[in-house]
Coordinates of C-alpha atoms in Angstrom, one line a residue:
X1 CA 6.1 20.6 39.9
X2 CA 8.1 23.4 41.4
X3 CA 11.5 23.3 41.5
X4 CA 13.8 23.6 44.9
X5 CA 17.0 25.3 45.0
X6 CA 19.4 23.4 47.4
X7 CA 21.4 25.8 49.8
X8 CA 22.7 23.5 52.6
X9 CA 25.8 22.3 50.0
X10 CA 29.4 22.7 52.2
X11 CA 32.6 23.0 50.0
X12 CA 36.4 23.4 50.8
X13 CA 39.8 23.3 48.6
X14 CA 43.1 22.5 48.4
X15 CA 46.4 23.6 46.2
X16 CA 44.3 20.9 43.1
X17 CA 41.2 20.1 44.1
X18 CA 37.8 21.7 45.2
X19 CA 35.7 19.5 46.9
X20 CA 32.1 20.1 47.0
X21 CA 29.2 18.5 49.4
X22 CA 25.8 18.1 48.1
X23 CA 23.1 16.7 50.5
X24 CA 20.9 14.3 48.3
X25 CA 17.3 14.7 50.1
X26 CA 14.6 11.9 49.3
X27 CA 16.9 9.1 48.1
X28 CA 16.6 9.7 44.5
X29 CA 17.6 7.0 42.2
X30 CA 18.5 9.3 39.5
X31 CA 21.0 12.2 39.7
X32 CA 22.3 14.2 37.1
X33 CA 25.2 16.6 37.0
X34 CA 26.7 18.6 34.3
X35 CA 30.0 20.3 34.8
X36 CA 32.3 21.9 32.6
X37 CA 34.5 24.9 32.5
X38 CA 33.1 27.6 35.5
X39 CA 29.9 26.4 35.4
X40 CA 28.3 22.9 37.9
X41 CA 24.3 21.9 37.8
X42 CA 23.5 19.3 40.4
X43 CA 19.5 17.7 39.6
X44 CA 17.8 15.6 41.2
X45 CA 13.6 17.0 40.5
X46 CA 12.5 19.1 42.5
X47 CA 15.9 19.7 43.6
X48 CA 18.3 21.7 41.8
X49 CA 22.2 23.3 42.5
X50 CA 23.5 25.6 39.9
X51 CA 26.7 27.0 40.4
X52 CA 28.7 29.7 38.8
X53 CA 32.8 29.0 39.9
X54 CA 35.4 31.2 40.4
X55 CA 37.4 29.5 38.3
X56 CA 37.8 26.7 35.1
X57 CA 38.1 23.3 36.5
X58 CA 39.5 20.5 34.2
X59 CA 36.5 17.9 33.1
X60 CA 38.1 14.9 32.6
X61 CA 40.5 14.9 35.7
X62 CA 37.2 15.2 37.9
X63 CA 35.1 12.9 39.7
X64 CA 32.0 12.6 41.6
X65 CA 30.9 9.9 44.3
X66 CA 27.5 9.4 45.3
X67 CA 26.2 7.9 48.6
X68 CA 22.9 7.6 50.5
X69 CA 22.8 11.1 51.9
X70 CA 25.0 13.2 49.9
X71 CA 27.0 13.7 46.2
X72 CA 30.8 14.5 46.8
X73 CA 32.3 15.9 43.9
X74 CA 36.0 16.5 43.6
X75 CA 36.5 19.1 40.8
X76 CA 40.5 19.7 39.9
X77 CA 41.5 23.0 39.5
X78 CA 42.9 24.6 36.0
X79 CA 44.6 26.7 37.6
X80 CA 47.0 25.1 40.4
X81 CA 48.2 26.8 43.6
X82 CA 45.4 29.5 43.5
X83 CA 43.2 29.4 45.9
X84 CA 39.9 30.6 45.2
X85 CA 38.1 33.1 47.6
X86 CA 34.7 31.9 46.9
X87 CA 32.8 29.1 45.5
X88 CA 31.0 31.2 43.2
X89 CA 31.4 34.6 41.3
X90 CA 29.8 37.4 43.4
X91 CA 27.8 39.7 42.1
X92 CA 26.7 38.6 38.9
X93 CA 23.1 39.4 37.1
X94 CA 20.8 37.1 35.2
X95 CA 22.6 38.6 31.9
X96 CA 25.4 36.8 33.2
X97 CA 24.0 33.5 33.8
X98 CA 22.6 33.1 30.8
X99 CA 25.8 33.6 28.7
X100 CA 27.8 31.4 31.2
X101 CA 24.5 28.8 30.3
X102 CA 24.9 29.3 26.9
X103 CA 29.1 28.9 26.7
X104 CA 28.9 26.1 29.2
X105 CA 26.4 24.5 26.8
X106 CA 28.8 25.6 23.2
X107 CA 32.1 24.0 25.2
X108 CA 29.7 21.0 25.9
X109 CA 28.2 20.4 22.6
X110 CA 31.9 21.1 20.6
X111 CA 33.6 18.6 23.2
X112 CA 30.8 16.2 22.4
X113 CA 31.5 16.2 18.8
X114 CA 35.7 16.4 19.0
X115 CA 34.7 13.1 21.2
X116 CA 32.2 11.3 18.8
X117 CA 34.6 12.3 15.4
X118 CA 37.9 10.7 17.5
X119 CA 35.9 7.5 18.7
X120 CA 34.6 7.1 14.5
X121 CA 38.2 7.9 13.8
X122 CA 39.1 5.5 16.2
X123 CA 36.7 2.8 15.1
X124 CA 37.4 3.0 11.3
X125 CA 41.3 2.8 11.9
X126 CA 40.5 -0.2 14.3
X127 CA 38.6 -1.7 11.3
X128 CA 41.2 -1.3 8.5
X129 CA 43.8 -2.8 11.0
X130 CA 41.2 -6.1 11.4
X131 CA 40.8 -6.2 7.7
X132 CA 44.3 -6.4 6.8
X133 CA 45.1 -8.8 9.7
X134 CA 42.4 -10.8 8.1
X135 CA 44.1 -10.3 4.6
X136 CA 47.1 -11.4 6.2
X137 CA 45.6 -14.6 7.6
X138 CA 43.0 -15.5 4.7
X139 CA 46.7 -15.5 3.1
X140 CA 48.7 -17.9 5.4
X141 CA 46.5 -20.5 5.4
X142 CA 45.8 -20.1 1.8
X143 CA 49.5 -20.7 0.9
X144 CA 49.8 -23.4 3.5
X145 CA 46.7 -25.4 2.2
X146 CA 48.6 -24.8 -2.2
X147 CA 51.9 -26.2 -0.3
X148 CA 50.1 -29.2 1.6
X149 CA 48.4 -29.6 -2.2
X150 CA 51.8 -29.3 -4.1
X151 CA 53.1 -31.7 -2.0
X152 CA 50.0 -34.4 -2.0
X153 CA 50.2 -33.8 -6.2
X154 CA 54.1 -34.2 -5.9
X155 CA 53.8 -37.6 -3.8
X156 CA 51.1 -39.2 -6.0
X157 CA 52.8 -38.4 -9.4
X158 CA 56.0 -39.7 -8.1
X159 CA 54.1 -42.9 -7.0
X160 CA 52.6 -43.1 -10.4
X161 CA 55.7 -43.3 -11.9
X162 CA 57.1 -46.0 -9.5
X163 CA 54.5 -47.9 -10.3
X164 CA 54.4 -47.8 -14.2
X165 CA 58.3 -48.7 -14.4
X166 CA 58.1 -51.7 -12.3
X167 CA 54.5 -52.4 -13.6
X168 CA 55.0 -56.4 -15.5
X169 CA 54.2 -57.0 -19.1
X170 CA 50.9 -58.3 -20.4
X171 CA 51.0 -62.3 -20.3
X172 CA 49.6 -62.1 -24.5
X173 CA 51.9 -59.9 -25.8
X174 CA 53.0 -61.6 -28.8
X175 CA 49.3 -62.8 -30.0
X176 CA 47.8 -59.5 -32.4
X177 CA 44.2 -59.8 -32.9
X178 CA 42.0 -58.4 -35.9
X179 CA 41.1 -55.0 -36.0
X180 CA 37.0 -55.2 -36.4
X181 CA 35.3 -52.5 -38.4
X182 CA 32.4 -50.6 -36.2
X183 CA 29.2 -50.5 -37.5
X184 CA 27.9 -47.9 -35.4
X185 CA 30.0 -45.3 -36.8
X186 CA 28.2 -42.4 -39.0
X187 CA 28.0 -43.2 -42.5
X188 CA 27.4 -40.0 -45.1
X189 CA 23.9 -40.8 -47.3
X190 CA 24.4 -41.8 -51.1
X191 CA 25.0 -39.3 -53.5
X192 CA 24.9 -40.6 -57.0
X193 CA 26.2 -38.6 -59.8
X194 CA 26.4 -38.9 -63.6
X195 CA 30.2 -37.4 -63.1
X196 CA 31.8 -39.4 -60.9
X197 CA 34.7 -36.6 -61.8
X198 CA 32.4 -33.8 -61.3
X199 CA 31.5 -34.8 -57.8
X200 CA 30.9 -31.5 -55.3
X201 CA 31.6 -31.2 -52.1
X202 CA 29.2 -31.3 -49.4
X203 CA 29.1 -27.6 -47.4
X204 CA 25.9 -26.7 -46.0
X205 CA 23.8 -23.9 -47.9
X206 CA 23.8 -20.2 -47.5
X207 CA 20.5 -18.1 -46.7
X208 CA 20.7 -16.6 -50.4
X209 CA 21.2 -19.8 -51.5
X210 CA 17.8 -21.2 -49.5
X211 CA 15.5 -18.8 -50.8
X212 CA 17.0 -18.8 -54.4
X213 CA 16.0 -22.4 -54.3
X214 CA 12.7 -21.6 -52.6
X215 CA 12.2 -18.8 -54.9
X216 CA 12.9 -20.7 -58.3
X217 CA 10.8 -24.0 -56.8
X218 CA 7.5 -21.6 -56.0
X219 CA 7.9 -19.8 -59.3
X220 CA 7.9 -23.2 -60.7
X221 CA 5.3 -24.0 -59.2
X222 CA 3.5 -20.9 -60.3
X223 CA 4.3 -21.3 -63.7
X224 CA 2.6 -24.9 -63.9
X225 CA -0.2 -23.9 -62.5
X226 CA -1.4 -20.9 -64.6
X227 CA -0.4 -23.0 -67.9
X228 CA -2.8 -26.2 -66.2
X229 CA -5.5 -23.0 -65.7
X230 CA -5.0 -22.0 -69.3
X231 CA -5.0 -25.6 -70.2
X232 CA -8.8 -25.8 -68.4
X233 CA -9.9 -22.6 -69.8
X234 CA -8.8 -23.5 -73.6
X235 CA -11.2 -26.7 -72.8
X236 CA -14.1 -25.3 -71.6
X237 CA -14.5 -22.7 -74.6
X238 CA -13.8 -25.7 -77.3
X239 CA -16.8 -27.6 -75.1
X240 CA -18.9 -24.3 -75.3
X241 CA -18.5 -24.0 -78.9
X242 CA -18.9 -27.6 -79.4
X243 CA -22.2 -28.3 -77.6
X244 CA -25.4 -29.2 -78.9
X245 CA -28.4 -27.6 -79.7
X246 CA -30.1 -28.0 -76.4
X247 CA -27.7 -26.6 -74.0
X248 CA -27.3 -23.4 -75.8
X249 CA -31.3 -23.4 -75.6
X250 CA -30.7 -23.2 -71.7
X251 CA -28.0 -20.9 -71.8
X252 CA -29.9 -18.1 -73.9
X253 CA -33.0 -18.9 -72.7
X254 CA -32.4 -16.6 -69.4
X255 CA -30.2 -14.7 -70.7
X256 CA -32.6 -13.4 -73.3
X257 CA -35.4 -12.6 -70.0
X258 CA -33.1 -11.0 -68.7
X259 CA -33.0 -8.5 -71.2
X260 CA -36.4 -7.9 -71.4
X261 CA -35.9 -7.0 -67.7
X262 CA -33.7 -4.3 -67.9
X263 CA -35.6 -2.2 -71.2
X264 CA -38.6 -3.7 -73.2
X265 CA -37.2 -1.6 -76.2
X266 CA -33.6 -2.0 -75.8
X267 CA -31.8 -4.0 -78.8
X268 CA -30.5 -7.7 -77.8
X269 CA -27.8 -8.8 -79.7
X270 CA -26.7 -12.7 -79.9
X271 CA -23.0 -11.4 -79.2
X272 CA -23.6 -10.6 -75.5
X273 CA -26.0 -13.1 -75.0
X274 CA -22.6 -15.6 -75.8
X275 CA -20.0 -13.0 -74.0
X276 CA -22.5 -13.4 -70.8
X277 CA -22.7 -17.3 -71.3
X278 CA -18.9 -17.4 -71.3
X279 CA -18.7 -15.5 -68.4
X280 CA -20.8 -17.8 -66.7
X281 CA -19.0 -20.7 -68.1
X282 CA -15.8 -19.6 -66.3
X283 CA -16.9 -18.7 -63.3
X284 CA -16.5 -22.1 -62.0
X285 CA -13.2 -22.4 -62.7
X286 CA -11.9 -18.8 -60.9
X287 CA -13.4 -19.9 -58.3
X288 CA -11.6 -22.9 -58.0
X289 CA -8.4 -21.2 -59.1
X290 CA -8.8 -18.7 -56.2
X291 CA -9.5 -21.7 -53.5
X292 CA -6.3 -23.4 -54.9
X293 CA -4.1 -20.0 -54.2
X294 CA -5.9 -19.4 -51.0
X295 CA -4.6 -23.4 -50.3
X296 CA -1.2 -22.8 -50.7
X297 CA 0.0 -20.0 -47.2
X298 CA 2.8 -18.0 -48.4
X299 CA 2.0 -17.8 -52.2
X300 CA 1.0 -14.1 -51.9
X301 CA 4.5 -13.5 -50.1
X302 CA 6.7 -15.5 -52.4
X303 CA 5.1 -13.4 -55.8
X304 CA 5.3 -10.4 -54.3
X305 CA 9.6 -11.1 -53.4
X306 CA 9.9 -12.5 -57.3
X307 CA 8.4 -9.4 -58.7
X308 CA 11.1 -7.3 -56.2
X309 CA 7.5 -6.2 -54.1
X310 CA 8.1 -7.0 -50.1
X311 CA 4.2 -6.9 -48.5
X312 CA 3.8 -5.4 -45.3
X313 CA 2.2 -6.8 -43.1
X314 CA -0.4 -5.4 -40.5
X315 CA 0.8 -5.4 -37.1
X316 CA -1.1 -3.7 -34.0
X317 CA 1.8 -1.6 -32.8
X318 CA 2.0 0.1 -36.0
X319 CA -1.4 2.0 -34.4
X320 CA -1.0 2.9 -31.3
X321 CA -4.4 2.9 -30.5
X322 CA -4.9 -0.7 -31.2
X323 CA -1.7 -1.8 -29.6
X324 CA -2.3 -0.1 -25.8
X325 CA -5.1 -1.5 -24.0
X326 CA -8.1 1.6 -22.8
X327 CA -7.6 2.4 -19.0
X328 CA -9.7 0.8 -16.7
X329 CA -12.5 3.1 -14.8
X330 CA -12.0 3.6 -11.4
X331 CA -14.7 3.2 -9.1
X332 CA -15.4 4.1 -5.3
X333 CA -17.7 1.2 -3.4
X334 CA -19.2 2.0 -0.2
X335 CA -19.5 -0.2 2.1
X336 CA -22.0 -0.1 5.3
X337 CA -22.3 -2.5 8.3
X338 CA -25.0 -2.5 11.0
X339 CA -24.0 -0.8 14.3
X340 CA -23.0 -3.5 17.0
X341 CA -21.7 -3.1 20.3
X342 CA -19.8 -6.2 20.3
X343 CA -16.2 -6.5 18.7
X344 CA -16.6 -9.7 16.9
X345 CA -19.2 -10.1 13.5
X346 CA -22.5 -11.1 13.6
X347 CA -21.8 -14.4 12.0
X348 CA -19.0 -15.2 15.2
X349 CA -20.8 -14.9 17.8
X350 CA -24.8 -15.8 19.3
X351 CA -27.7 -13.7 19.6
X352 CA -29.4 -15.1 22.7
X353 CA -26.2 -15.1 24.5
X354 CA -25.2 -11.0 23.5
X355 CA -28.8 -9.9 24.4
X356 CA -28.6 -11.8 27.4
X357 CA -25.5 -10.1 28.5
X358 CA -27.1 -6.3 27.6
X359 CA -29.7 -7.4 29.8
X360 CA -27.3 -8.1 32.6
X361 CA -25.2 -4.9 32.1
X362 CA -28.6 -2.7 31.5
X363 CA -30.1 -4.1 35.3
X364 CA -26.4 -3.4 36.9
X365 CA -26.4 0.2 35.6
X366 CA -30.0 0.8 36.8
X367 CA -29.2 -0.7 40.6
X368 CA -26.3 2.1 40.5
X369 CA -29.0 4.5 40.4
X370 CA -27.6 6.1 36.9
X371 CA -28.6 4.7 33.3
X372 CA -27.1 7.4 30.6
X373 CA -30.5 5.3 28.4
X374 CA -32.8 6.3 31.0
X375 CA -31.5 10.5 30.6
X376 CA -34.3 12.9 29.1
X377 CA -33.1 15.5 26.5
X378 CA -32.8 18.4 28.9
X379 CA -30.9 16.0 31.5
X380 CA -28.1 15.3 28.5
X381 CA -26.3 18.7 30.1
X382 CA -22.7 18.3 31.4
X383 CA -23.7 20.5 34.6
X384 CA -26.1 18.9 35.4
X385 CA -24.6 15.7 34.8
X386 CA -22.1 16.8 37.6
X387 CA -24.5 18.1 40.3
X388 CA -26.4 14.4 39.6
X389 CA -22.5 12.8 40.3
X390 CA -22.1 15.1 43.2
X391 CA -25.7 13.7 44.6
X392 CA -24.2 9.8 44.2
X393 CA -20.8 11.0 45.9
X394 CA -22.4 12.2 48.9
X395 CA -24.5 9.5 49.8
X396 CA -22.0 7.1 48.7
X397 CA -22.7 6.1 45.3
X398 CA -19.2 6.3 43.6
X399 CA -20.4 4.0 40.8
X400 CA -23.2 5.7 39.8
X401 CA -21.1 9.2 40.5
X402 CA -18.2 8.0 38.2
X403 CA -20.7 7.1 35.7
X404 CA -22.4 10.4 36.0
X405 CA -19.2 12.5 35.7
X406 CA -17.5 9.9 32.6
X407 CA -20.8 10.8 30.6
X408 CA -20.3 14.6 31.5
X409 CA -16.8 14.1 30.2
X410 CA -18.0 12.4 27.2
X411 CA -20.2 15.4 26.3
X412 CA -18.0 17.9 27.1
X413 CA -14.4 16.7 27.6
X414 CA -12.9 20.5 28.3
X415 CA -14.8 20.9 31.7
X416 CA -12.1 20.4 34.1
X417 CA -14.4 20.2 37.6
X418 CA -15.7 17.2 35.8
X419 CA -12.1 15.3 36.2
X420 CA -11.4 16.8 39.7
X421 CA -14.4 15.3 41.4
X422 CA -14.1 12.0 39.4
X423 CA -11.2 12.1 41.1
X424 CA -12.3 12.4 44.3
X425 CA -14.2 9.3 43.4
X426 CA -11.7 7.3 42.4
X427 CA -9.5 7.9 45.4
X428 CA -12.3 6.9 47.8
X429 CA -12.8 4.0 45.7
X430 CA -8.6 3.0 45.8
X431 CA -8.5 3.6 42.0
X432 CA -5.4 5.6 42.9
X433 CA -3.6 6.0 39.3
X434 CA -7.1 6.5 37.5
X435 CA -7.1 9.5 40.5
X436 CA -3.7 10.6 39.3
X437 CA -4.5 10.9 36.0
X438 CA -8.1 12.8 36.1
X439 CA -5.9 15.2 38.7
X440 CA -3.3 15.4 35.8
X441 CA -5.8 16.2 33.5
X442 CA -7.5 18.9 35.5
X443 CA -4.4 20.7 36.1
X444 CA -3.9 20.7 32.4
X445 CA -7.2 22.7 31.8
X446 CA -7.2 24.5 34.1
X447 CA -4.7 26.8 32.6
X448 CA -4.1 30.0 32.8
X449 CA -3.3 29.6 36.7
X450 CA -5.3 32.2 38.2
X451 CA -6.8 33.1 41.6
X452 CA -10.6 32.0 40.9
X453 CA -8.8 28.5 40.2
X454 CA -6.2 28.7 43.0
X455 CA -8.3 26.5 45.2
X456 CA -9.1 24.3 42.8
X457 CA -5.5 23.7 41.5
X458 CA -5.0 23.1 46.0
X459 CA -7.2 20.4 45.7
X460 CA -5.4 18.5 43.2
X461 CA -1.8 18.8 44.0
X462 CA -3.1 17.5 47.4
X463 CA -5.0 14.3 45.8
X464 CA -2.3 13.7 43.7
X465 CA 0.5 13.8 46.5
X466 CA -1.6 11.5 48.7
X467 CA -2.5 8.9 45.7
X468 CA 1.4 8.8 44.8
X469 CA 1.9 8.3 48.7
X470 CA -0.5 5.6 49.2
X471 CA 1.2 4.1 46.0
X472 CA 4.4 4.1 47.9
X473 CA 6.4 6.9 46.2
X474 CA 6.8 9.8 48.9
X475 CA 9.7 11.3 46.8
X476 CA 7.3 12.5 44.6
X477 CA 4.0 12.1 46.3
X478 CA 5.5 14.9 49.2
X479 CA 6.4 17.7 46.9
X480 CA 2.9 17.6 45.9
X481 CA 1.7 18.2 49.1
X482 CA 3.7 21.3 49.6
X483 CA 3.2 22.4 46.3
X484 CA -0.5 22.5 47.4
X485 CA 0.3 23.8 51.2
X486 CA 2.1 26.7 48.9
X487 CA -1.2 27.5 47.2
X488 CA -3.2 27.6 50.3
X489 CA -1.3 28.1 53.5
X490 CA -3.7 28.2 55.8
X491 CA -5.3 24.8 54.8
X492 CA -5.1 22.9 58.1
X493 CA -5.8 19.6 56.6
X494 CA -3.2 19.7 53.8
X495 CA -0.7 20.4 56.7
X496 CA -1.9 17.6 58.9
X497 CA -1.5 15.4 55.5
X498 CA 1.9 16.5 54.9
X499 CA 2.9 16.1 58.7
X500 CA 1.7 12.5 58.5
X501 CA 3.1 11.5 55.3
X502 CA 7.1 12.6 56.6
X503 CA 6.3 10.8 59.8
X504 CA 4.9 7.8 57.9
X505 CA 8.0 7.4 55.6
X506 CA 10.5 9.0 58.4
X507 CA 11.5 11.9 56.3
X508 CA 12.9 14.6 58.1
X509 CA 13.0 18.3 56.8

């Protein structure tokens, strides 16, 4: 949008104040002014009043006061008693402008922070002081609720004490009664000892002493056992010598064949034959002297701390290996799911009823006169898909021509004659912000602004003004209009529109 500078302003001064007159044209809701130091700006798009001063002016002692047709600002002077001979500096280059920009914008920035550091200042002494007035509160009412308390406590003790020394005494004071043993009470268990004079007293028992008297019980234990083992063993080798004829038949019997198994021509002497048979003889008896160790959980553990041997035992996180689990692979799943033209899954909605409805939409693209499913290869061409929409427009056919030129798009979305005759389209059907945005979007392609596009760039300024006018917004649907009576100034019909609009809305130049 191109921007007006505003020349009609009026200004006078006295010995404090300039005053300065700034016609407001198009009622804008919106006005913004920035002034500081020697430097005013006065927007209001597309209108603009910049102003270089002859001298500083004082910020905060200003004021500005805005009515229907014009802004009066009231500027006081730094300065007093100087009157100023112009408004603005005289003479001054672009060089100039832009440093006074630049200062104007360094005072206004600076300012801006010496006023956001005070109001923080400001706000965080405000906050201590509403803390400790809290403090100070929280305290009163603390102290007055201990006092009401003291006082209560005070009241009831002194009451108490009223009342025990005028309290009567008990009507069977001289009558004693017996003084029955409880039988509930806890009663030690019985020691006996042979001493009565030697007697111990009870403490409870130290860790040393527990496994002393753990150790000394096991090893005991131990010690009975092997002697019962010997014991068995002595006994089986008195019955083995003591046995009769026959059973020492069965015992060498095998024995012998199983020498002649390992060498025909070997020697066989009666004293292994007997060493093998008490082997076999004891067997039994290991066996059941191994099961009666493996019985008794610990046994391993106790020896081991007798002989002054501590076992180790096996624990996973002595290998790390063992003791952290493996990673677990990582996978990728794909998942596919059928093409539908619906939102909602297969499974949520009905078959009959969806093809039913892409029967319906299928016949009311074809009575349009344009079905993109109907389009041959070679058609499938965003040209051609525009001369087809131009065909529609001109006998009338805006459906069919907006669905010619949205396929186009779809194609090829950087053709920007496509968006200015769907435009078109959608003015002459009332879509009038669908016609301001495919006019938006035109203009933005169709950059750099050139003279083959000149004509082009007309046409939408001029369907965008009169969209934004039929919308009811001639503040900014008129500038577009003369921004496209600009481009082409011999265009009667853009003249006629503009004329029409300012007498429709009453806007006078």
């Amino acid at each position: 949008m191109p921007t007006i500078i505003i020349k009609d302003y009026t200004w006078r001064q006295c010995s404090e104040f300039v005053i300065l007159n700034v016609p407001l044209r198009g009622h804008p809701k919106k006005v913004d002014l920035f002034v500081i130091d020697n430097y005013a700006k006065v927007s209001f798009p597309p209108y603009i009043l910049e102003l270089f001063l002859w001298g500083n002016i004082i910020e905060n002692e200003s004021k500005c006061t805005l009515t229907e047709e014009e802004a009066i600002l009231t500027l006081r002077k730094t300065n007093i008693d100087i009157e100023w001979p112009t408004l603005e500096v005289q003479n001054i280059d672009k060089d100039f402008k832009r440093d006074c920009r630049n200062r104007a914008l360094e005072s206004a920035h600076k300012l801006a922070e010496e006023r956001e550091k005070f109001k923080s200042e400001k706000r965080q002494r405000l906050q201590k002081e509403a803390v400790k007035e809290q403090i100070n509160v929280n305290t009163t009412i603390l102290n007055k609720i201990d006092a009401i308390r003291d006082a209560h406590r005070k009241e009831a003790m002194r009451d108490f004490e009223d009342w025990r020394s005028k309290a009567e005494l008990p009507i069977l004071s001289n009558i004693e009664g017996e003084v029955q043993e409880n039988r509930k009470t806890y009663k030690p268990p019985l020691k006996y000892f042979k001493d009565e004079a030697n007697k111990l007293k009870s403490r409870p028992m130290t860790d040393k002493e527990i496994f002393d008297t753990y150790v000394s019980t096991e090893k005991q234990e131990i010690e009975e056992n092997e002697s019962k083992n010997m014991e068995d063993d002595r006994k089986i080798v008195i019955q083995s010598e003591s046995g009769n004829e026959e059973e020492n038949l069965e015992t060498e019997v095998p024995e012998k064949e199983n020498c002649f198994f390992i060498d025909s021509s070997s020697e066989y002497s009666e004293s292994d034959c007997e060493a093998k048979t008490h082997c076999k003889k004891k067997e039994p008896n290991e066996k059941r002297r191994e099961e009666r160790k493996k019985g008794r959980p610990g046994l391993e553990a106790v020896t081991a701390a007798i002989n002054g041997n501590f076992l180790r035992r096996n624990n996973i996180f002595d290998e790390p290996s063992k003791s952290v689990p493996l990673p677990r692979k990582m996978g990728t799943i794909n998942v596919t799911f059928s093409e539908r033209k619906f939102p909602t899954p297969a499974r949520e909605s009905s078959h009959v009823e969806e093809q039913e409805w892409l029967q319906k939409q299928k016949e009311a693209r074809q009575k349009i006169g344009f079905d993109e499913a109907d389009l041959r290869p070679e058609e499938r061409d965003p040209q051609w898909l525009k001369d087809k929409g131009d065909e529609f427009f001109k006998v009338g056919n805006y459906l069919a021509a907006i669905s010619a030129y949205s396929y186009g798009i779809k194609i090829s979305e950087k053709m920007a004659s496509l968006y200015v005759n769907r435009s078109a389209t959608h003015y002459a059907l009332g879509n009038y912000c669908r016609c301001i945005d495919d006019c938006s979007k035109a203009l933005e392609l169709m950059e750099p602004k050139c003279e083959s596009n000149r004509e082009s760039r007309a046409r939408c300024h001029a369907r965008r003004g009169a969209a934004l006018c039929k919308l009811s917004a001639p503040q900014h649907g008129i500038p577009e209009l003369e921004a496209a009576l600009e481009l082409t100034p011999n265009n009667e019909s853009i003249k006629r529109d503009v004329l029409a609009a300012k007498q429709y809305f009453d806007i006078k130049d």
